[in-house]
Short mmCIF file of C-alpha atoms and ligand atoms in Angstrom, two decimals:
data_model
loop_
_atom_site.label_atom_id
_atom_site.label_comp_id
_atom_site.label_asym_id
_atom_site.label_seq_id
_atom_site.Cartn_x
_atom_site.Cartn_y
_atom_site.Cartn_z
CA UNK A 248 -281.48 -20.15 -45.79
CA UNK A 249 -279.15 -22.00 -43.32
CA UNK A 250 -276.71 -19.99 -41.19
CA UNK A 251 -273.56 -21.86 -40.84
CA UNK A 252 -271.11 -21.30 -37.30
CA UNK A 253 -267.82 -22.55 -38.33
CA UNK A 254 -265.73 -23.53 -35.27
CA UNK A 255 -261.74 -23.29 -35.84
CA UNK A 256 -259.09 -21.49 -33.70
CA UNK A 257 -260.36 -18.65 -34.73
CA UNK A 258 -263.36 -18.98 -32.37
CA UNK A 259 -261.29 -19.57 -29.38
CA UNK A 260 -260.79 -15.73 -29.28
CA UNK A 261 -264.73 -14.52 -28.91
CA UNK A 262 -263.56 -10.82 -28.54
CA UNK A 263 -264.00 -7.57 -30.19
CA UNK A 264 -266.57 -4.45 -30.70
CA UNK A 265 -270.20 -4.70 -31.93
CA UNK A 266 -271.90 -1.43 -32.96
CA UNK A 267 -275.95 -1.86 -31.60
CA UNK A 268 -278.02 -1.03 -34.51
CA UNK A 269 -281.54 0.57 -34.44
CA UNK A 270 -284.05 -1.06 -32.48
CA UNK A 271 -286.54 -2.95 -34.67
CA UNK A 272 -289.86 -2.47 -32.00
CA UNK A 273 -289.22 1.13 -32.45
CA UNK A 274 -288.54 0.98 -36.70
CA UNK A 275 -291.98 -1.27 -37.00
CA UNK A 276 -293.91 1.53 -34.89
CA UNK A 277 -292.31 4.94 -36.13
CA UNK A 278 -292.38 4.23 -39.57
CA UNK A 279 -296.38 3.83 -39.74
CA UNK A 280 -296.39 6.83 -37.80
CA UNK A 281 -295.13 8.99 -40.53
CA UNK A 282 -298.45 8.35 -41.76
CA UNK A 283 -299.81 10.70 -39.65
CA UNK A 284 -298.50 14.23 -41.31
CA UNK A 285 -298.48 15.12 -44.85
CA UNK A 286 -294.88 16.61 -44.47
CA UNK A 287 -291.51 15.40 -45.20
CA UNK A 288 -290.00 12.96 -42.39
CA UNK A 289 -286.32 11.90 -41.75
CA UNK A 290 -285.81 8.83 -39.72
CA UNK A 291 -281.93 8.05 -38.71
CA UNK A 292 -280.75 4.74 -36.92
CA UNK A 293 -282.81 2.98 -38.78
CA UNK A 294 -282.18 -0.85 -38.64
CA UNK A 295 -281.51 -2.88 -42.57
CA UNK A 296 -283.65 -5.91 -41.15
CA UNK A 297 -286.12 -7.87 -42.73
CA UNK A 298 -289.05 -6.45 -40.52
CA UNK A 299 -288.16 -2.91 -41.87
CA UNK A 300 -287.80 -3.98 -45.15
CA UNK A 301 -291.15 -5.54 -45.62
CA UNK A 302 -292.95 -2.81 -43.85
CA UNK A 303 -291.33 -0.47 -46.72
CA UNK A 304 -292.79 -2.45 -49.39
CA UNK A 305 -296.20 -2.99 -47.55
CA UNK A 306 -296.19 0.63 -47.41
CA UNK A 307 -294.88 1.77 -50.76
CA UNK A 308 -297.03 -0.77 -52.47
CA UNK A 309 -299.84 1.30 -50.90
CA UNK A 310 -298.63 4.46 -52.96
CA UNK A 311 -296.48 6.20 -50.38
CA UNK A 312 -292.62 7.66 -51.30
CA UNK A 313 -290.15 6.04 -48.95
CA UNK A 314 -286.43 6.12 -49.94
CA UNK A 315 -284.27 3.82 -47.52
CA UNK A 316 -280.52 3.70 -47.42
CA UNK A 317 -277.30 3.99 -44.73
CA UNK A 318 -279.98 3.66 -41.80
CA UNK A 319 -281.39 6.63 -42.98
CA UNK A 320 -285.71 6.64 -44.07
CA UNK A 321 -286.97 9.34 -45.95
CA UNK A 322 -291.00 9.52 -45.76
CA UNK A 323 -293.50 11.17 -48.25
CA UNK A 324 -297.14 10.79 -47.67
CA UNK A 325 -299.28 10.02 -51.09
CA UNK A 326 -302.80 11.50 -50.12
CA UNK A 327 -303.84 8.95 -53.40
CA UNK A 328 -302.81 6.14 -51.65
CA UNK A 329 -305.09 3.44 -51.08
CA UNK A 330 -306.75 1.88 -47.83
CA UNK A 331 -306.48 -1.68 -48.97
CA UNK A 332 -303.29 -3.84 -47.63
CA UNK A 333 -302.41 -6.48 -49.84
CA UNK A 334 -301.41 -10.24 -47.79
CA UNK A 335 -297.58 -9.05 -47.47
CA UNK A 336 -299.12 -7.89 -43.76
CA UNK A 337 -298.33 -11.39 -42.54
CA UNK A 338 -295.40 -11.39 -42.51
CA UNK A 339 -294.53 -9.43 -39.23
CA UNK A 340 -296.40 -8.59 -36.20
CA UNK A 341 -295.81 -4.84 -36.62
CA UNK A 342 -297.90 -4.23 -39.44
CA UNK A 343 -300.88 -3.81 -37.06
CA UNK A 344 -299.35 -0.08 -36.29
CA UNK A 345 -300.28 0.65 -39.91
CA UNK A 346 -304.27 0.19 -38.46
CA UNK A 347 -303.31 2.95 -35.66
CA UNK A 348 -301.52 5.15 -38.45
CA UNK A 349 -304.34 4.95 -40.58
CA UNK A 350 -306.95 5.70 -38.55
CA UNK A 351 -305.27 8.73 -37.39
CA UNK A 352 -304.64 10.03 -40.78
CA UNK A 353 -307.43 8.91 -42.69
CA UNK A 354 -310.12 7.19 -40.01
CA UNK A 355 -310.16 4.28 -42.24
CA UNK A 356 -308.22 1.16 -43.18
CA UNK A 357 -308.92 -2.76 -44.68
CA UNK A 358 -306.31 -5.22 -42.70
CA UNK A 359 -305.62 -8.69 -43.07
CA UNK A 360 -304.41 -10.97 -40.23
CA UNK A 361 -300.94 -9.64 -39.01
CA UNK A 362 -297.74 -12.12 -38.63
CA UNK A 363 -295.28 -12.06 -35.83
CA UNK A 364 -293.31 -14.95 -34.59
CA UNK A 365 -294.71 -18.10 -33.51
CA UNK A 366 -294.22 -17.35 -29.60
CA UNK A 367 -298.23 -17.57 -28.83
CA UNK A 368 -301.83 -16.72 -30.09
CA UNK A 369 -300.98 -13.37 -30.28
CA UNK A 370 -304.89 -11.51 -30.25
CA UNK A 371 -305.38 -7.87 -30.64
CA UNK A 372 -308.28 -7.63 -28.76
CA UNK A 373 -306.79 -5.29 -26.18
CA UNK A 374 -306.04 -2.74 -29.57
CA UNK A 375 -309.35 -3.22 -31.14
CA UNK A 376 -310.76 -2.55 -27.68
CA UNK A 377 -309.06 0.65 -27.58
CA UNK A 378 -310.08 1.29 -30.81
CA UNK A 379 -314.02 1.08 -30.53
CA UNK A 380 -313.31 3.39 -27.25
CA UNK A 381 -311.88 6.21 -29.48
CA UNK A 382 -315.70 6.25 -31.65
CA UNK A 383 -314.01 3.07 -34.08
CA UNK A 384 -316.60 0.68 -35.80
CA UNK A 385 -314.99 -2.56 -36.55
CA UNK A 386 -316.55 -5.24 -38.76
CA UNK A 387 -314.80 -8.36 -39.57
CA UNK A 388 -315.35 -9.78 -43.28
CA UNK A 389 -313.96 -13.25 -45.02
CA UNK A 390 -311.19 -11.17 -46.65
CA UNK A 391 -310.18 -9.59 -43.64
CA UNK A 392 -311.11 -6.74 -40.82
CA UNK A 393 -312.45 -2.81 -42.15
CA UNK A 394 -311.78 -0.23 -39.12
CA UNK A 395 -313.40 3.30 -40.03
CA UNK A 396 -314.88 5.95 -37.80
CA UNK A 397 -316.80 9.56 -38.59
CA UNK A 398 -314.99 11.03 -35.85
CA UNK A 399 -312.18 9.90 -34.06
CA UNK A 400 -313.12 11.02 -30.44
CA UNK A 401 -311.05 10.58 -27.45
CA UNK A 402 -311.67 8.77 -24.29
CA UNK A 403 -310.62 6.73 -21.13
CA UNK A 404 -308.76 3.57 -21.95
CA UNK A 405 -307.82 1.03 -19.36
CA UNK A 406 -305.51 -2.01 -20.69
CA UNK A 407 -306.18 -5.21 -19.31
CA UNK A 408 -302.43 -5.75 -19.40
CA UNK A 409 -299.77 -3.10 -20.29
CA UNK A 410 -299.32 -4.32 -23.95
CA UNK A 411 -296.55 -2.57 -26.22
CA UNK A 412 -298.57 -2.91 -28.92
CA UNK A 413 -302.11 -1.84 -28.20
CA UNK A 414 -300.59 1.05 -25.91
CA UNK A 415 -298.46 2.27 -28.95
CA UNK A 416 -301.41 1.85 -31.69
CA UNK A 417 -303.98 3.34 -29.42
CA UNK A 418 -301.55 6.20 -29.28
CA UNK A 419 -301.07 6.38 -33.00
CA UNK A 420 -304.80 6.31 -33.07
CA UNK A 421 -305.49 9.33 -30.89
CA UNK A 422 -303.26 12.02 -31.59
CA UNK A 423 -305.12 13.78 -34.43
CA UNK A 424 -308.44 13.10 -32.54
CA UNK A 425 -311.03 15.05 -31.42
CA UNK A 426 -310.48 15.34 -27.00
CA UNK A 427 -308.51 14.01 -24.70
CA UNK A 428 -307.61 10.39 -24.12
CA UNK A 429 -306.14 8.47 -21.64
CA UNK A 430 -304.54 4.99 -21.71
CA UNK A 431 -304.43 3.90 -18.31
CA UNK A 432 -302.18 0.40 -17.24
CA UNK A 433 -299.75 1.30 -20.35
CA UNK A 434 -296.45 -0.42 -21.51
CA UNK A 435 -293.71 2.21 -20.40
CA UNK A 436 -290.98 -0.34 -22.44
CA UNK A 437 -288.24 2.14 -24.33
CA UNK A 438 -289.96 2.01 -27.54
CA UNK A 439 -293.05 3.04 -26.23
CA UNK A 440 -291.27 6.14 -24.94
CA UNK A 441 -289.53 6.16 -28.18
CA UNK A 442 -292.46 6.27 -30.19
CA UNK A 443 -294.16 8.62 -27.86
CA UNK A 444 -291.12 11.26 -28.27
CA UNK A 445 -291.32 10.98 -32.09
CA UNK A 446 -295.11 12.35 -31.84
CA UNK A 447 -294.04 14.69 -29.83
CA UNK A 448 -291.50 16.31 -32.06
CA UNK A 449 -294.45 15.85 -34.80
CA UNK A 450 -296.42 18.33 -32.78
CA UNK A 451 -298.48 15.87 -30.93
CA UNK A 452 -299.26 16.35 -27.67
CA UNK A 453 -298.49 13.76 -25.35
CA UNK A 454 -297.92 13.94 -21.19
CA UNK A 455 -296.84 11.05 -18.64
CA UNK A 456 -294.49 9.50 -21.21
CA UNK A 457 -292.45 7.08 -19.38
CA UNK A 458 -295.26 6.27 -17.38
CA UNK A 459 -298.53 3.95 -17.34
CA UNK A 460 -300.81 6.49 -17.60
CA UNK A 461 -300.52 8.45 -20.70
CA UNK A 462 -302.89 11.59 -21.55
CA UNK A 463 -303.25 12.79 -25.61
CA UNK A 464 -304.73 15.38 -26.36
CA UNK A 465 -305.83 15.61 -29.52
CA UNK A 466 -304.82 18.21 -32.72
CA UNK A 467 -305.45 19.10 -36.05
CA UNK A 468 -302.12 18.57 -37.58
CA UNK A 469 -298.93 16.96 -37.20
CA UNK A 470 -295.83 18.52 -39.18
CA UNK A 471 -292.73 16.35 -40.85
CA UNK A 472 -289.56 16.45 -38.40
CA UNK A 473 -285.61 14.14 -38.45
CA UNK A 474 -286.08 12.08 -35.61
CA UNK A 475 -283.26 9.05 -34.84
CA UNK A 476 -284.60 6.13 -32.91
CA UNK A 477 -283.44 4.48 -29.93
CA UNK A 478 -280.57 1.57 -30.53
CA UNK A 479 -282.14 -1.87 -30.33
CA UNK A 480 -281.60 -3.36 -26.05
CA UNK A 481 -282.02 -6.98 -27.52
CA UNK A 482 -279.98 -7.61 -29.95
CA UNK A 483 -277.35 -5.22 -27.60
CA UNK A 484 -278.20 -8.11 -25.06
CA UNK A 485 -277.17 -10.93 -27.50
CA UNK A 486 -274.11 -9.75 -28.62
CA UNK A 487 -272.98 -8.71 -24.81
CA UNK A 488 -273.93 -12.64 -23.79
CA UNK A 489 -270.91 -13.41 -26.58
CA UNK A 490 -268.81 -12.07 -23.95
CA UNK A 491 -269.88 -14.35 -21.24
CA UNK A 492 -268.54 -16.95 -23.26
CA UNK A 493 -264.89 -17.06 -22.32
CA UNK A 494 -263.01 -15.78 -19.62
CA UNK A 495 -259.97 -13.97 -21.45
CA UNK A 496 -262.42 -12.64 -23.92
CA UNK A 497 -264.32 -9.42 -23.72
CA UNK A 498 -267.23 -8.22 -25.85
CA UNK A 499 -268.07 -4.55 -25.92
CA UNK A 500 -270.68 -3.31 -27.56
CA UNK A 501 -271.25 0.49 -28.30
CA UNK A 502 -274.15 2.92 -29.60
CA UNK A 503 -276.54 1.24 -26.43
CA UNK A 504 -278.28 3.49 -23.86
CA UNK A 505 -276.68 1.17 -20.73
CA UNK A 506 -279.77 2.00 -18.71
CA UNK A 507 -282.04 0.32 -21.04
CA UNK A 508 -280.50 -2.94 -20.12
CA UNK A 509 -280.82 -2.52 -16.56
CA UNK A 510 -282.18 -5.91 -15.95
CA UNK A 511 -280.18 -8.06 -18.03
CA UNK A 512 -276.92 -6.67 -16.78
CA UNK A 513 -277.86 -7.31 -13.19
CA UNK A 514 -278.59 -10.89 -14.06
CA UNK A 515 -275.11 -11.32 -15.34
CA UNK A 516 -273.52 -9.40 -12.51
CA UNK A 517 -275.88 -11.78 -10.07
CA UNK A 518 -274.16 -15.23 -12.10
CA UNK A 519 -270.81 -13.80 -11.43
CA UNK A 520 -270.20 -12.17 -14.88
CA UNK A 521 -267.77 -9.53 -15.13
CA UNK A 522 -269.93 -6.00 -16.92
CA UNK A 523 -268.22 -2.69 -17.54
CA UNK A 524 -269.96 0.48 -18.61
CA UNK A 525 -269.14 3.34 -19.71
CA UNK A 526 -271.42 6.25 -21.64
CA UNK A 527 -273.05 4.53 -24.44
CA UNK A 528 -270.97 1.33 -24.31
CA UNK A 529 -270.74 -1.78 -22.02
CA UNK A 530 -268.39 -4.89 -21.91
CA UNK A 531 -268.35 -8.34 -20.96
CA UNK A 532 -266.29 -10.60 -19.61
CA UNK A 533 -266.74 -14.42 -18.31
CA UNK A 534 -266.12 -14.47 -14.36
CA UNK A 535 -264.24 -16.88 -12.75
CA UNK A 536 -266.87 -17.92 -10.76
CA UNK A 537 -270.39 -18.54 -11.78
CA UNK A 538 -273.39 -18.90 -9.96
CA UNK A 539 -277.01 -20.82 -11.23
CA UNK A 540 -279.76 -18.32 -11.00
CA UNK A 541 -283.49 -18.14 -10.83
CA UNK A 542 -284.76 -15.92 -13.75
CA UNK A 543 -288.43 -14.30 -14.34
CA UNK A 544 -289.56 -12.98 -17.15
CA UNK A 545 -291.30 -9.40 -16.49
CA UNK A 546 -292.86 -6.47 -18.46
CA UNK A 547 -290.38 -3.44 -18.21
CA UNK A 548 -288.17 -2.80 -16.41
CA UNK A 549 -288.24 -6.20 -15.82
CA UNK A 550 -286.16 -8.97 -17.15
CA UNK A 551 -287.56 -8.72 -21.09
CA UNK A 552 -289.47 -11.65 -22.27
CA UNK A 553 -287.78 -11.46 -25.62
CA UNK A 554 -284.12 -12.07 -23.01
CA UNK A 555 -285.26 -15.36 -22.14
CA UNK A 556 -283.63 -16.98 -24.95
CA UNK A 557 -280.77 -15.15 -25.10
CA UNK A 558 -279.43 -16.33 -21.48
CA UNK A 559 -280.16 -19.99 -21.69
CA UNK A 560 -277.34 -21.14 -23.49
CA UNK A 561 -275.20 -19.14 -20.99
CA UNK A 562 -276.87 -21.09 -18.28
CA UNK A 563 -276.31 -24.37 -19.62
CA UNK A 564 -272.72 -23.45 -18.99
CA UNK A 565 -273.57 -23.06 -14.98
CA UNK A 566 -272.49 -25.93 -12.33
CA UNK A 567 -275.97 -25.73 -10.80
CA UNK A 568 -279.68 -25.81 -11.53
CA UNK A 569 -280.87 -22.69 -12.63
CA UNK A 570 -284.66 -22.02 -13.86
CA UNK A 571 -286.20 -19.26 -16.04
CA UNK A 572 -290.09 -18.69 -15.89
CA UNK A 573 -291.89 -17.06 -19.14
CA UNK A 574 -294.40 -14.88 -17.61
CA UNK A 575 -295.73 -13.28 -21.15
CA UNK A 576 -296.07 -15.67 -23.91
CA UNK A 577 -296.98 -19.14 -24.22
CA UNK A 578 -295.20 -20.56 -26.35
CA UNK A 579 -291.63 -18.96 -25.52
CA UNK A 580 -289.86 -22.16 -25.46
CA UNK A 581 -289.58 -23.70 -29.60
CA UNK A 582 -285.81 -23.73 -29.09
CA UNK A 583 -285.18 -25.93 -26.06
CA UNK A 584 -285.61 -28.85 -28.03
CA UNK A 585 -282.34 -27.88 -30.31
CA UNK A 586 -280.58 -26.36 -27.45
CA UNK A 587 -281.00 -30.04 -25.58
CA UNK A 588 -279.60 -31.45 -29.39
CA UNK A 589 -276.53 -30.03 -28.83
CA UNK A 590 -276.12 -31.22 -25.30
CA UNK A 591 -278.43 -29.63 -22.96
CA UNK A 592 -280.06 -30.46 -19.95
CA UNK A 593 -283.39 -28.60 -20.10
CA UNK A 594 -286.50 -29.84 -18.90
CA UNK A 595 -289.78 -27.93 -19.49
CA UNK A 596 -292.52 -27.86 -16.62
CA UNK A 597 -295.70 -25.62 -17.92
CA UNK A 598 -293.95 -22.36 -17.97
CA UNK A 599 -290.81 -22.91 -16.66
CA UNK A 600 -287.41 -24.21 -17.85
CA UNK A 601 -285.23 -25.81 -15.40
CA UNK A 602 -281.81 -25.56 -16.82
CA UNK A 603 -279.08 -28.06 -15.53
CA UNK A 604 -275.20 -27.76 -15.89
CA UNK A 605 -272.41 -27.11 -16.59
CA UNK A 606 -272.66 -29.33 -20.20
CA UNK A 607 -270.49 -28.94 -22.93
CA UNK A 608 -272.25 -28.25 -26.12
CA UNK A 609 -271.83 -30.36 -29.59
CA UNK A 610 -272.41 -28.44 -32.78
CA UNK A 611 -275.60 -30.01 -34.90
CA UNK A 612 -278.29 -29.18 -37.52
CA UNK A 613 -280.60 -27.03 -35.91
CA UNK A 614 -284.02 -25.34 -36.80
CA UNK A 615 -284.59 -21.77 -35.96
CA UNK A 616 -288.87 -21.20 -35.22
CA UNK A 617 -289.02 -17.87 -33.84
CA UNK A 618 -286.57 -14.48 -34.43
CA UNK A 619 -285.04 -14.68 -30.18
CA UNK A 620 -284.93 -18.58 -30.19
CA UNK A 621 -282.90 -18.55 -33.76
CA UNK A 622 -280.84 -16.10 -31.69
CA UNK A 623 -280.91 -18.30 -28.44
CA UNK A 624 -279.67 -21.25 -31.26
CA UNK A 625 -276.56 -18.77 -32.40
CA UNK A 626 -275.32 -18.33 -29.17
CA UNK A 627 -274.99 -22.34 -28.25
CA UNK A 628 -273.36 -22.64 -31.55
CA UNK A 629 -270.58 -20.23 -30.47
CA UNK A 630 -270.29 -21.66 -27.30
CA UNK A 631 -270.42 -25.80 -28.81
CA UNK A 632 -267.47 -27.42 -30.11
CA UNK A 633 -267.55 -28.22 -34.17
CA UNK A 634 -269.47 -27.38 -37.03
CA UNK A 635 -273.15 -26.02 -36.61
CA UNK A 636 -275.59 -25.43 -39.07
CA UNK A 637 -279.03 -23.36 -38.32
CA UNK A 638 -281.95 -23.87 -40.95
CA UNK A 639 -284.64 -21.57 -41.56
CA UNK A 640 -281.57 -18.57 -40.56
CA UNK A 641 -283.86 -15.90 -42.37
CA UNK A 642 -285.66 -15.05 -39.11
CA UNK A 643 -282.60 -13.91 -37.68
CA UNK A 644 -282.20 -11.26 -40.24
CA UNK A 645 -285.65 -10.42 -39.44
CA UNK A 646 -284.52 -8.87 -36.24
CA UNK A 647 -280.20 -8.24 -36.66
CA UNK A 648 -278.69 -6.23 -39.10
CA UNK A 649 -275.46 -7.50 -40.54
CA UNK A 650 -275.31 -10.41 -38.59
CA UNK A 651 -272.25 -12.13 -40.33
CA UNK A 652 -270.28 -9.23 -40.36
CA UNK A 653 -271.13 -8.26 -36.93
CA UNK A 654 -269.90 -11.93 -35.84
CA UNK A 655 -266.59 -11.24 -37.70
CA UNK A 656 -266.00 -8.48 -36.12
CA UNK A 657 -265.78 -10.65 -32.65
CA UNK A 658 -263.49 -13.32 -34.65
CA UNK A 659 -266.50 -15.20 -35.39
CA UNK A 660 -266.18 -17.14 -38.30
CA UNK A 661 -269.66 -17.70 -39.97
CA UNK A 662 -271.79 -17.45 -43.17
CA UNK A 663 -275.21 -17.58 -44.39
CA UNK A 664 -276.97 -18.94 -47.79
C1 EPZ B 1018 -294.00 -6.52 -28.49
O1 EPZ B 1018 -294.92 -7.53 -28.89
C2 EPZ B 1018 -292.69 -6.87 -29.19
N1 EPZ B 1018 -292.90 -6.88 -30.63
C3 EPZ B 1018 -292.21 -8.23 -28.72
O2 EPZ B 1018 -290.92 -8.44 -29.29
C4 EPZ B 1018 -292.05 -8.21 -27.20
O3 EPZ B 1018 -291.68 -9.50 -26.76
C5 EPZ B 1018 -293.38 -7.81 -26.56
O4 EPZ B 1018 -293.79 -6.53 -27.08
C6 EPZ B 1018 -293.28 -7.70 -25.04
O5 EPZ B 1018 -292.31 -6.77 -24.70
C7 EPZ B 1018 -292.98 -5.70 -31.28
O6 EPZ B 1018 -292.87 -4.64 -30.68
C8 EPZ B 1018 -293.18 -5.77 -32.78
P1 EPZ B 1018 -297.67 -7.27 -26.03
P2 EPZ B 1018 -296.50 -7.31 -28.64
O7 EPZ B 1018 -298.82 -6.65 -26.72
O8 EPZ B 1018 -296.83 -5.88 -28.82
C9 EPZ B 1018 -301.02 -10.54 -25.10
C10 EPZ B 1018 -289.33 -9.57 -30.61
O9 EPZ B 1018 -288.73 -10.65 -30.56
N2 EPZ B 1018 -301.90 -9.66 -25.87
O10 EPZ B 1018 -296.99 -6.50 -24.93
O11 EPZ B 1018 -297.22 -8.34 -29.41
C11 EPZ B 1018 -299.94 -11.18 -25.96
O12 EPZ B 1018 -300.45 -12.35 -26.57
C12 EPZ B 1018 -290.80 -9.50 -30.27
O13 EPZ B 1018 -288.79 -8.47 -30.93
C13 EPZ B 1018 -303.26 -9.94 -25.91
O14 EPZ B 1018 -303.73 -10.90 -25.31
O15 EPZ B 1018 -296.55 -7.67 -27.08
C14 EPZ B 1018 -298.85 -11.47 -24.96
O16 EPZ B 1018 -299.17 -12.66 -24.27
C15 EPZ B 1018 -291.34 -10.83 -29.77
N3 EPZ B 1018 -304.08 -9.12 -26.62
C16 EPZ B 1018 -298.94 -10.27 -24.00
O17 EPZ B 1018 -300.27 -9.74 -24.17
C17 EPZ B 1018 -303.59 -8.02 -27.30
O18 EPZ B 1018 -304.39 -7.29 -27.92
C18 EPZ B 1018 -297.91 -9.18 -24.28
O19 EPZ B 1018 -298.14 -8.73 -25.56
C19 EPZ B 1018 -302.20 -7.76 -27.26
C20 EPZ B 1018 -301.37 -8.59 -26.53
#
């Protein structure tokens, strides 16, 4: 599927409103957790992506009653369902909440290898760590990996590193067991806290949310609820960068918690960017004078790994060096090869980018590898002159909902097929 950014006069007027849609790293973890009660649950905001809609059919293929429509997810629990996952679990990284899901509501589940873009090795060890902790045995087989315990029994779990996902999935893993645990060193990103609040309007209980240390204590039973999920802070992020673009130009986008992108909007204040917010909406404009900066990638609240690509092409538009260090994943650079295609001067040293400009950008044929570097790939091609065409476009919509009409809404003209 090849996303095509047409450039005509239209394009010299990047402005407009974008409404932020759900965020996906909340969808992919609160939907498995519906797992967890037998009742009826309502989830609103949630995000028509790609991610979502394959977890659905994972799901439903199982035996469970999920109806999806208008961002709203109605979930029904199928106590015949079966254990076994069939190899649709590869294709996104958040399947492995369905492991924490079902181990909280039925101490057993059979899981193949999960997916996820191709930003790094990507190992659950920390998870399955957490796992064992909590009384889980664990034996890997040619087909794939069977988790089952008696008893699910709490305990005392330190991360190695404040992962989102093995904090979230031990999480998912404790609540209906037997005692107390602790997850010491956890992720406190937004959809942690997100995910945590949803359990906690299930009936779990759950204290120090927001926090990296985060006590469960365990109960029998979780009951149905409506919860609505946080709006999504990166694809808020991409569309705001739009507004960066030109200086006569503003992008607002609305339905965003403002203090959820802290980090990126001090960034763009620091390169001389003009941001504006208000309650639950923020705008940006191009300033007139523009600064190269020195960017580091940084669990929460620190500048988000998954922002890394979304800045870049705004800093190839910098007079000045400016250099942005991945600090999470290894392999966080695919699209700097496409981004130099079009006109770039980036040079990669281990795991830094050293970004050189200002340089115009030339529309081209591009390849998108990973969901943030297809987006890091849009984003040149609104800011390059002519025609440009990115292949492989269905990662995008794993991640951004709407995406061509969202673009026409800023005077965007594009299309995808
Ligand atoms: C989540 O990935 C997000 N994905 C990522 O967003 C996000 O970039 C990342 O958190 C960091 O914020 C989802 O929520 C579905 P981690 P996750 O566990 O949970 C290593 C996007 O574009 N690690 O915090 O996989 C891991 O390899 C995606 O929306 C282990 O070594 O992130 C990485 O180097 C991209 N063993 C680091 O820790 C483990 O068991 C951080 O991973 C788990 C992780």
């Amino acid at each position: 599927m090849d996303l095509h950014i047409y450039k005509s006069n239209k394009n010299k007027n990047i402005s407009g409103t974008v409404k932020v849609s759900g965020a996906k790293n909340s969808a992919v973890a609160i939907i498995p957790a519906c797992l967890l009660t037998d009742e009826q649950v309502i989830l609103e905001n949630i995000p028509d992506i790609t991610d979502v809609r394959n977890l659905i059919k994972i799901i439903t293929d199982m035996g469970h009653f999920i109806s999806f429509e208008n961002n709203i997810l109605s979930f029904k629990r199928n106590s015949k369902a079966k254990y076994h996952f069939k190899d649709s679990i590869n294709k996104l990284r958040g399947s492995y909440y369905l492991i924490g899901s079902y181990l909280g509501y039925r101490k057993k589940i059979f899981f193949h290898q999960c997916g996820g873009c191709n930003i790094g090795s990507r190992p659950i060890n920390y998870h399955q760590n957490g796992f064992k902790l909590l009384n889980v045995k664990i034996k890997e087989t040619k087909k794939g990996t069977l988790y089952q315990a008696k008893k699910l029994l709490g305990n005392l779990i330190k991360l190695d590193f404040p992962s989102v996902g093995a904090t979230i999935n031990i999480m998912l893993a404790s609540v209906l067991a037997k005692g107390n645990t602790i997850i010491e060193n956890a992720a406190i990103e937004p959809e942690v806290t997100d995910v945590a609040n949803f359990l906690i309007k299930m009936g779990a209980y759950i204290t120090g949310v927001g926090t990296n240390r985060l006590v469960i204590s365990g109960t029998n039973k979780l009951h149905g609820t409506r919860y609505r999920i946080i709006s999504d802070r990166i694809e808020a992020a991409t569309y705001l960068a739009l507004g960066c673009i030109n200086d006569n130009q503003p992008v607002t986008i609305t339905n965003i918690d403002p203090t959820l992108l802290t980090s990126f909007i001090d960034t763009l204040k620091a390169i001389g960017h003009i941001v504006t917010i208000n309650n639950n909406s923020i705008t940006a404009l191009k300033g007139k004078t523009l600064s190269p900066v020195a960017i580091k990638t940084a669990i929460y609240p620190g500048f988000s790994t998954d922002l890394g690509p979304i800045i870049t092409p705004l800093l190839t538009q910098i007079e000045g060096t400016s250099t942005l260090t991945e600090t999470i994943f290894e392999r966080r650079f695919n699209h700097i090869g496409d981004l130099n295609k079009m006109g770039a001067d980036i040079t990669i040293s281990e795991n830094t980018i050293i970004i050189n400009g200002n340089t115009p950008l030339t529309g081209s044929k591009v390849t998108c590898q990973d969901l943030r570097g297809g987006a890091s790939l849009l984003i040149a091609a609104i800011i390059a002159k002519n025609h440009t065409i990115i292949r492989n476009a269905d990662i995008i919509k794993r991640g951004y909902e709407k995406p061509i009409a969202k673009l026409k809404n800023l005077n965007i003209v594009a299309s995808i097929n």
